[in-house]
Amino acid sequence: MHRYTLQNLAIMLALMFSATSFADGTANQDERSMHVIRIIIGERIINATLEDTLSSRNLMAQLPLSIDLEDYSSTEKIAYLPRKLATTGAPSGVDPDIGDIAYYAPWGNLAIFYGDFGYSRGLIRLGRITAGLEHLSYAGSKPAKIELVPAD
């Protein structure tokens, strides 16, 4: 049986984590498990990634999707989806960050946070905006299209 010192364990963990990233700039395993989408509002494009979860895969199965993004509490843009997303294995709630894309299971709506918000039971994080968050700073409702960006 091997005896590991704390220092040996730290070295082993460092080697394991460094093995998942590449010096040539290719994505590590976490980045490869993300799916890229774009949200188009008129001429403006918002880029985002979706996590590889059951709920996110349910959303991707509905894409491309034409929706109306409505302002909700000057904090988030929301849109109701044609079909509810599966929530099996999802946490009971999350505290979203600005730029998070989430699903509010009790109402069946997509929520894209452009303002600060606290923990909400029933909220499931789906992904994150990577560029174009400023395009959500409008009042009222606007039509939008969400589409999956093909992998290279």
Coordinates of C-alpha atoms in Angstrom, one line a residue:
M1 CA 0.0 0.0 0.0
H2 CA 1.3 3.4 -0.9
R3 CA 1.6 6.2 1.6
Y4 CA 1.1 9.6 0.1
T5 CA 2.3 12.7 1.8
L6 CA 0.4 15.9 1.4
Q7 CA 3.2 17.2 -0.9
N8 CA 3.0 14.1 -3.1
L9 CA -0.7 14.4 -3.3
A10 CA -0.5 18.0 -4.3
I11 CA 2.1 17.2 -7.0
M12 CA -0.2 14.4 -8.4
L13 CA -3.2 16.7 -8.5
A14 CA -1.2 19.4 -10.3
L15 CA 0.0 16.9 -12.9
M16 CA -3.6 15.6 -13.4
F17 CA -5.0 19.1 -13.9
S18 CA -2.2 20.2 -16.2
A19 CA -2.7 17.2 -18.3
T20 CA -6.2 18.4 -19.2
S21 CA -5.0 21.6 -20.8
F22 CA -2.9 22.0 -23.9
A23 CA 0.0 24.3 -24.6
D24 CA -1.1 24.7 -28.2
G25 CA -4.2 26.6 -27.2
T26 CA -6.8 23.8 -27.8
A27 CA -9.6 23.6 -25.3
N28 CA -9.4 21.6 -22.1
Q29 CA -12.0 19.0 -21.3
D30 CA -14.4 21.5 -19.6
E31 CA -14.3 23.8 -22.5
R32 CA -14.9 21.0 -25.0
S33 CA -18.1 19.9 -23.1
M34 CA -19.6 23.4 -23.6
H35 CA -21.9 24.0 -26.5
V36 CA -21.8 27.4 -28.3
I37 CA -25.0 29.3 -29.1
R38 CA -25.8 32.7 -30.3
I39 CA -28.8 35.0 -29.5
I40 CA -29.7 37.4 -32.3
I41 CA -31.7 40.5 -31.4
G42 CA -32.1 42.5 -34.6
E43 CA -28.6 43.2 -35.9
R44 CA -27.0 42.5 -32.5
I45 CA -25.4 39.1 -31.6
I46 CA -24.9 37.7 -28.2
N47 CA -22.5 34.7 -27.9
A48 CA -22.8 32.2 -25.2
T49 CA -21.9 28.7 -24.1
L50 CA -24.3 26.1 -22.6
E51 CA -23.1 23.5 -20.1
D52 CA -23.4 19.9 -21.0
T53 CA -26.4 19.1 -18.7
L54 CA -29.7 17.4 -19.3
S55 CA -31.6 20.7 -19.1
S56 CA -29.2 22.4 -21.5
R57 CA -29.4 19.5 -24.0
N58 CA -33.2 19.8 -23.8
L59 CA -32.9 23.5 -24.7
M60 CA -30.5 22.7 -27.6
A61 CA -33.1 20.1 -28.9
Q62 CA -35.5 23.0 -29.3
L63 CA -33.0 25.2 -31.4
P64 CA -33.3 27.2 -33.5
L65 CA -35.9 29.0 -31.6
S66 CA -37.7 32.3 -32.2
I67 CA -38.7 34.0 -28.9
D68 CA -39.7 37.3 -27.4
L69 CA -37.2 38.5 -24.8
E70 CA -39.1 40.5 -22.2
D71 CA -37.6 42.6 -19.5
Y72 CA -38.2 41.3 -16.0
S73 CA -37.5 43.5 -12.9
S74 CA -34.7 45.3 -14.7
T75 CA -32.5 42.3 -13.9
E76 CA -33.1 39.7 -16.5
K77 CA -34.6 39.0 -19.9
I78 CA -37.1 36.2 -19.9
A79 CA -38.8 34.1 -22.6
Y80 CA -41.2 31.2 -22.4
L81 CA -40.1 28.1 -24.2
P82 CA -42.4 25.9 -26.4
R83 CA -41.6 22.9 -24.1
K84 CA -40.5 22.6 -20.5
L85 CA -36.9 21.4 -19.9
A86 CA -36.0 18.3 -18.0
T87 CA -34.7 19.1 -14.5
T88 CA -33.5 15.6 -13.3
G89 CA -30.2 15.9 -11.5
A90 CA -30.4 19.7 -11.3
P91 CA -29.7 21.6 -8.1
S92 CA -32.7 22.9 -6.1
G93 CA -31.7 26.4 -7.0
V94 CA -28.8 28.8 -7.8
D95 CA -27.5 32.3 -7.2
P96 CA -27.0 33.5 -10.8
D97 CA -24.2 35.8 -11.8
I98 CA -24.5 38.6 -14.3
G99 CA -24.3 36.9 -17.7
D100 CA -25.8 33.6 -16.6
I101 CA -28.4 31.9 -18.8
A102 CA -30.8 29.9 -16.6
Y103 CA -34.1 28.1 -16.7
Y104 CA -36.8 28.9 -14.1
A105 CA -38.5 25.5 -13.7
P106 CA -41.6 26.7 -11.8
W107 CA -42.7 29.0 -14.7
G108 CA -41.0 27.1 -17.6
N109 CA -39.0 30.2 -18.8
L110 CA -35.6 31.0 -19.9
A111 CA -33.8 33.7 -17.9
I112 CA -30.8 35.7 -19.1
F113 CA -29.3 37.8 -16.2
Y114 CA -27.9 41.2 -17.0
G115 CA -28.3 42.5 -13.5
D116 CA -27.4 41.2 -10.0
F117 CA -29.9 38.7 -8.5
G118 CA -29.9 36.5 -5.4
Y119 CA -30.5 32.8 -4.9
S120 CA -33.7 31.5 -6.3
R121 CA -35.2 28.1 -5.7
G122 CA -36.2 26.4 -9.0
L123 CA -33.5 28.2 -11.0
I124 CA -31.2 26.0 -13.0
R125 CA -28.0 27.5 -14.6
L126 CA -27.7 26.4 -18.3
G127 CA -24.8 28.5 -19.5
R128 CA -23.1 31.8 -19.7
I129 CA -22.9 34.8 -22.1
T130 CA -19.3 35.1 -23.4
A131 CA -19.8 38.3 -25.5
G132 CA -22.5 40.9 -26.2
L133 CA -24.1 41.2 -22.7
E134 CA -24.5 45.0 -23.4
H135 CA -27.1 44.1 -26.1
L136 CA -29.6 43.3 -23.3
S137 CA -29.7 46.8 -21.9
Y138 CA -33.0 47.7 -23.6
A139 CA -36.5 48.3 -22.1
G140 CA -39.5 46.3 -23.0
S141 CA -39.7 43.2 -25.2
K142 CA -37.8 42.4 -28.5
P143 CA -38.0 39.4 -30.8
A144 CA -34.9 37.2 -30.7
K145 CA -33.6 34.0 -32.3
I146 CA -31.4 31.5 -30.5
E147 CA -29.4 29.1 -32.6
L148 CA -26.7 26.5 -32.0
V149 CA -23.3 27.4 -33.5
P150 CA -21.9 24.4 -35.4
A151 CA -18.7 23.0 -34.0
D152 CA -15.5 23.6 -36.1

